[in-house]
PDB file of C-alpha atoms in Angstrom:
ATOM      1  CA  UNK A 209     -87.576  17.338-219.395  1.00 39.00           C
ATOM      2  CA  UNK A 210     -90.831  17.437-218.210  1.00 40.00           C
ATOM      3  CA  UNK A 211     -90.323  15.574-215.154  1.00 40.00           C
ATOM      4  CA  UNK A 212     -91.493  14.731-211.399  1.00 40.00           C
ATOM      5  CA  UNK A 213     -89.580  12.759-209.123  1.00 43.00           C
ATOM      6  CA  UNK A 214     -91.703  11.412-206.238  1.00 44.00           C
ATOM      7  CA  UNK A 215     -90.200  10.951-202.911  1.00 46.00           C
ATOM      8  CA  UNK A 216     -91.567   8.429-200.290  1.00 51.00           C
ATOM      9  CA  UNK A 217     -94.664  10.615-198.829  1.00 56.00           C
ATOM     10  CA  UNK A 218     -95.530  10.837-202.386  1.00 56.00           C
ATOM     11  CA  UNK A 219     -94.772  14.440-202.660  1.00 62.00           C
ATOM     12  CA  UNK A 220     -94.152  16.020-206.562  1.00 64.00           C
ATOM     13  CA  UNK A 221     -91.571  17.908-207.632  1.00 70.00           C
ATOM     14  CA  UNK A 222     -92.051  19.542-211.218  1.00 78.00           C
ATOM     15  CA  UNK A 223     -89.211  20.063-212.473  1.00 82.00           C
ATOM     16  CA  UNK A 224     -89.146  21.730-216.289  1.00 84.00           C
ATOM     17  CA  UNK A 225     -85.803  21.766-216.413  1.00 88.00           C
ATOM     18  CA  UNK A 226     -82.243  19.552-216.659  1.00 89.00           C
ATOM     19  CA  UNK A 227     -80.904  22.039-213.967  1.00 91.00           C
ATOM     20  CA  UNK A 228     -83.611  21.915-211.886  1.00 89.00           C
ATOM     21  CA  UNK A 229     -84.186  17.912-212.371  1.00 88.00           C
ATOM     22  CA  UNK A 230     -80.209  17.818-211.844  1.00 91.00           C
ATOM     23  CA  UNK A 231     -80.405  19.791-208.077  1.00 89.00           C
ATOM     24  CA  UNK A 232     -83.168  18.296-206.882  1.00 86.00           C
ATOM     25  CA  UNK A 233     -82.126  14.813-207.369  1.00 83.00           C
ATOM     26  CA  UNK A 234     -79.463  14.655-204.383  1.00 82.00           C
ATOM     27  CA  UNK A 235     -82.241  16.586-202.227  1.00 76.00           C
ATOM     28  CA  UNK A 236     -85.044  13.686-202.869  1.00 68.00           C
ATOM     29  CA  UNK A 237     -83.116   9.924-203.331  1.00 72.00           C
ATOM     30  CA  UNK A 238     -80.853  11.225-200.257  1.00 74.00           C
ATOM     31  CA  UNK A 239     -78.312  10.306-203.403  1.00 71.00           C
ATOM     32  CA  UNK A 240     -74.540  12.717-203.099  1.00 77.00           C
ATOM     33  CA  UNK A 241     -73.067  12.912-206.672  1.00 77.00           C
ATOM     34  CA  UNK A 242     -69.997  11.140-206.101  1.00 85.00           C
ATOM     35  CA  UNK A 243     -68.811   9.337-208.640  1.00 91.00           C
ATOM     36  CA  UNK A 244     -70.758   6.467-211.016  1.00 92.00           C
ATOM     37  CA  UNK A 245     -73.896   6.696-213.094  1.00 94.00           C
ATOM     38  CA  UNK A 246     -77.174   7.685-211.456  1.00 92.00           C
ATOM     39  CA  UNK A 247     -80.008   5.966-213.271  1.00 93.00           C
ATOM     40  CA  UNK A 248     -83.367   6.984-212.267  1.00 91.00           C
ATOM     41  CA  UNK A 249     -86.822   4.732-213.532  1.00 89.00           C
ATOM     42  CA  UNK A 250     -89.619   6.240-214.487  1.00 86.00           C
ATOM     43  CA  UNK A 251     -93.340   5.467-214.748  1.00 83.00           C
ATOM     44  CA  UNK A 252     -95.225   7.709-216.618  1.00 81.00           C
ATOM     45  CA  UNK A 253     -94.240  11.034-215.635  1.00 79.00           C
ATOM     46  CA  UNK A 254     -93.152  10.205-212.592  1.00 80.00           C
ATOM     47  CA  UNK A 255     -89.744   9.715-211.487  1.00 80.00           C
ATOM     48  CA  UNK A 256     -89.498   6.691-208.929  1.00 80.00           C
ATOM     49  CA  UNK A 257     -86.064   4.504-207.865  1.00 84.00           C
ATOM     50  CA  UNK A 258     -82.534   5.340-208.248  1.00 87.00           C
ATOM     51  CA  UNK A 259     -80.200   2.612-209.727  1.00 89.00           C
ATOM     52  CA  UNK A 260     -76.999   4.136-209.100  1.00 90.00           C
ATOM     53  CA  UNK A 261     -73.774   1.888-210.620  1.00 94.00           C
ATOM     54  CA  UNK A 262     -69.903   2.348-209.724  1.00 93.00           C
ATOM     55  CA  UNK A 263     -67.522   4.131-212.979  1.00 93.00           C
ATOM     56  CA  UNK A 264     -65.507   1.004-214.021  1.00 94.00           C
ATOM     57  CA  UNK A 265     -61.291   2.292-213.719  1.00 93.00           C
ATOM     58  CA  UNK A 266     -60.471   4.514-216.110  1.00 92.00           C
ATOM     59  CA  UNK A 267     -58.941   3.023-220.108  1.00 91.00           C
ATOM     60  CA  UNK A 268     -60.791  -0.930-218.359  1.00 94.00           C
ATOM     61  CA  UNK A 269     -63.005  -1.280-221.706  1.00 94.00           C
ATOM     62  CA  UNK A 270     -63.791  -5.381-219.980  1.00 96.00           C
ATOM     63  CA  UNK A 271     -65.533  -3.616-217.129  1.00 96.00           C
ATOM     64  CA  UNK A 272     -67.092  -0.894-219.297  1.00 96.00           C
ATOM     65  CA  UNK A 273     -69.120  -3.528-221.197  1.00 96.00           C
ATOM     66  CA  UNK A 274     -69.387  -5.803-217.681  1.00 96.00           C
ATOM     67  CA  UNK A 275     -71.551  -2.306-216.398  1.00 96.00           C
ATOM     68  CA  UNK A 276     -73.322  -1.595-219.859  1.00 96.00           C
ATOM     69  CA  UNK A 277     -74.653  -5.257-219.592  1.00 96.00           C
ATOM     70  CA  UNK A 278     -75.704  -5.511-215.943  1.00 95.00           C
ATOM     71  CA  UNK A 279     -77.489  -2.408-216.256  1.00 95.00           C
ATOM     72  CA  UNK A 280     -79.005  -3.568-219.083  1.00 95.00           C
ATOM     73  CA  UNK A 281     -80.059  -6.519-218.110  1.00 95.00           C
ATOM     74  CA  UNK A 282     -81.602  -4.823-215.221  1.00 93.00           C
ATOM     75  CA  UNK A 283     -83.454  -2.841-217.463  1.00 94.00           C
ATOM     76  CA  UNK A 284     -84.853  -5.099-219.246  1.00 93.00           C
ATOM     77  CA  UNK A 285     -85.971  -7.086-216.385  1.00 92.00           C
ATOM     78  CA  UNK A 286     -87.881  -4.357-215.136  1.00 91.00           C
ATOM     79  CA  UNK A 287     -89.108  -2.991-218.690  1.00 90.00           C
ATOM     80  CA  UNK A 288     -87.427   0.211-217.108  1.00 91.00           C
ATOM     81  CA  UNK A 289     -85.799   0.296-220.429  1.00 91.00           C
ATOM     82  CA  UNK A 290     -89.152   1.289-222.686  1.00 90.00           C
ATOM     83  CA  UNK A 291     -90.184   3.879-220.255  1.00 90.00           C
ATOM     84  CA  UNK A 292     -87.663   6.042-220.881  1.00 92.00           C
ATOM     85  CA  UNK A 293     -84.740   6.688-217.989  1.00 94.00           C
ATOM     86  CA  UNK A 294     -83.179   9.329-216.745  1.00 93.00           C
ATOM     87  CA  UNK A 295     -79.193   8.547-216.878  1.00 95.00           C
ATOM     88  CA  UNK A 296     -76.986  10.937-215.293  1.00 94.00           C
ATOM     89  CA  UNK A 297     -72.995  10.805-215.085  1.00 95.00           C
ATOM     90  CA  UNK A 298     -70.784  11.835-212.204  1.00 93.00           C
ATOM     91  CA  UNK A 299     -67.029  11.859-212.447  1.00 93.00           C
ATOM     92  CA  UNK A 300     -64.235  13.154-210.386  1.00 93.00           C
ATOM     93  CA  UNK A 301     -63.115  14.185-213.751  1.00 92.00           C
ATOM     94  CA  UNK A 302     -62.854  17.395-215.623  1.00 88.00           C
ATOM     95  CA  UNK A 303     -65.712  18.582-217.859  1.00 82.00           C
ATOM     96  CA  UNK A 304     -62.354  18.922-220.860  1.00 70.00           C
ATOM     97  CA  UNK A 305     -61.976  22.124-222.831  1.00 61.00           C
ATOM     98  CA  UNK A 306     -64.327  21.831-226.517  1.00 55.00           C
ATOM     99  CA  UNK A 307     -61.725  23.773-228.437  1.00 53.00           C
ATOM    100  CA  UNK A 308     -58.745  20.713-227.315  1.00 51.00           C
ATOM    101  CA  UNK A 309     -56.573  19.795-229.652  1.00 46.00           C
ATOM    102  CA  UNK A 310     -57.011  16.807-231.541  1.00 52.00           C
ATOM    103  CA  UNK A 311     -54.105  15.024-230.184  1.00 53.00           C
ATOM    104  CA  UNK A 312     -55.132  16.088-226.140  1.00 58.00           C
ATOM    105  CA  UNK A 313     -56.759  12.700-224.381  1.00 69.00           C
ATOM    106  CA  UNK A 314     -60.528  12.615-224.232  1.00 81.00           C
ATOM    107  CA  UNK A 315     -62.191  12.022-220.715  1.00 88.00           C
ATOM    108  CA  UNK A 316     -62.612   8.782-220.136  1.00 92.00           C
ATOM    109  CA  UNK A 317     -65.702   9.975-218.635  1.00 92.00           C
ATOM    110  CA  UNK A 318     -66.406  10.897-222.732  1.00 91.00           C
ATOM    111  CA  UNK A 319     -66.013   7.302-223.765  1.00 93.00           C
ATOM    112  CA  UNK A 320     -68.437   5.866-221.212  1.00 95.00           C
ATOM    113  CA  UNK A 321     -70.970   8.234-222.113  1.00 95.00           C
ATOM    114  CA  UNK A 322     -70.880   7.472-225.631  1.00 95.00           C
ATOM    115  CA  UNK A 323     -71.138   4.053-224.917  1.00 96.00           C
ATOM    116  CA  UNK A 324     -74.107   4.069-223.153  1.00 96.00           C
ATOM    117  CA  UNK A 325     -76.098   6.169-225.612  1.00 96.00           C
ATOM    118  CA  UNK A 326     -74.635   2.913-228.053  1.00 96.00           C
ATOM    119  CA  UNK A 327     -76.217   0.349-226.196  1.00 96.00           C
ATOM    120  CA  UNK A 328     -79.610   2.308-225.348  1.00 96.00           C
ATOM    121  CA  UNK A 329     -79.889   2.887-228.933  1.00 95.00           C
ATOM    122  CA  UNK A 330     -79.298  -0.296-229.787  1.00 95.00           C
ATOM    123  CA  UNK A 331     -81.863  -1.861-227.259  1.00 94.00           C
ATOM    124  CA  UNK A 332     -84.533   1.322-228.498  1.00 95.00           C
ATOM    125  CA  UNK A 333     -84.549   2.877-225.806  1.00 95.00           C
ATOM    126  CA  UNK A 334     -84.881   6.867-225.277  1.00 94.00           C
ATOM    127  CA  UNK A 335     -82.992   8.326-222.364  1.00 95.00           C
ATOM    128  CA  UNK A 336     -85.275  10.840-221.279  1.00 93.00           C
ATOM    129  CA  UNK A 337     -82.218  13.060-219.847  1.00 93.00           C
ATOM    130  CA  UNK A 338     -78.846  12.388-219.844  1.00 96.00           C
ATOM    131  CA  UNK A 339     -76.625  14.959-218.791  1.00 95.00           C
ATOM    132  CA  UNK A 340     -73.049  14.676-217.262  1.00 94.00           C
ATOM    133  CA  UNK A 341     -71.975  16.806-213.616  1.00 94.00           C
ATOM    134  CA  UNK A 342     -67.948  16.871-213.671  1.00 92.00           C
ATOM    135  CA  UNK A 343     -65.450  18.497-211.449  1.00 92.00           C
ATOM    136  CA  UNK A 344     -65.318  22.164-213.202  1.00 92.00           C
ATOM    137  CA  UNK A 345     -68.912  21.638-215.277  1.00 92.00           C
ATOM    138  CA  UNK A 346     -72.050  20.131-216.050  1.00 94.00           C
ATOM    139  CA  UNK A 347     -74.070  19.688-219.449  1.00 93.00           C
ATOM    140  CA  UNK A 348     -76.714  18.204-220.758  1.00 93.00           C
ATOM    141  CA  UNK A 349     -75.772  15.330-223.783  1.00 93.00           C
ATOM    142  CA  UNK A 350     -78.724  14.805-224.808  1.00 91.00           C
ATOM    143  CA  UNK A 351     -80.699  17.377-227.285  1.00 87.00           C
ATOM    144  CA  UNK A 352     -80.032  21.098-228.486  1.00 85.00           C
ATOM    145  CA  UNK A 353     -77.881  22.062-225.189  1.00 83.00           C
ATOM    146  CA  UNK A 354     -75.671  19.209-225.787  1.00 85.00           C
ATOM    147  CA  UNK A 355     -72.166  19.170-224.662  1.00 82.00           C
ATOM    148  CA  UNK A 356     -72.340  22.266-224.115  1.00 88.00           C
ATOM    149  CA  UNK A 357     -70.541  23.677-220.362  1.00 90.00           C
ATOM    150  CA  UNK A 358     -73.198  24.800-217.740  1.00 92.00           C
ATOM    151  CA  UNK A 359     -71.696  26.311-214.498  1.00 93.00           C
ATOM    152  CA  UNK A 360     -71.683  23.525-210.818  1.00 93.00           C
ATOM    153  CA  UNK A 361     -73.162  26.868-209.443  1.00 92.00           C
ATOM    154  CA  UNK A 362     -77.152  26.023-211.363  1.00 91.00           C
ATOM    155  CA  UNK A 363     -77.707  22.197-209.769  1.00 91.00           C
ATOM    156  CA  UNK A 364     -75.764  22.253-206.377  1.00 82.00           C
ATOM    157  CA  UNK A 365     -76.760  24.016-203.535  1.00 67.00           C
TER     158      UNK A 365
END
């Protein structure tokens, strides 16, 4: 990931990794890592505005569809979808074991992440970055490091 986050006084911070981007995000946008979906809008290589969406209640597929429609409408209207936004899904759930038995329930955030990826594919939009910050770990959800659990200490200072 190669991105610059811009504040109101146009200070530029260059981020070359997902961890750097996630560590900088709360400080530069004033947001905290409360559960939600954060969509960072880019203009060229510079991040600008950030929009936060509430997570739908666990298992509520109708609310998930409604949230995805609202997000898509916003990204289409603003033309930010085609610019490749960065998406950060923050959840209070645990990351979940990659060695979990098939019968073990998957965390709800995984269903949300899958639905987001499908919606972006359907719209023809690429995600510049897509990460999850869970209660016990964080991970990029796209790229060569996808689903590789990382320590929260890398991004939380």
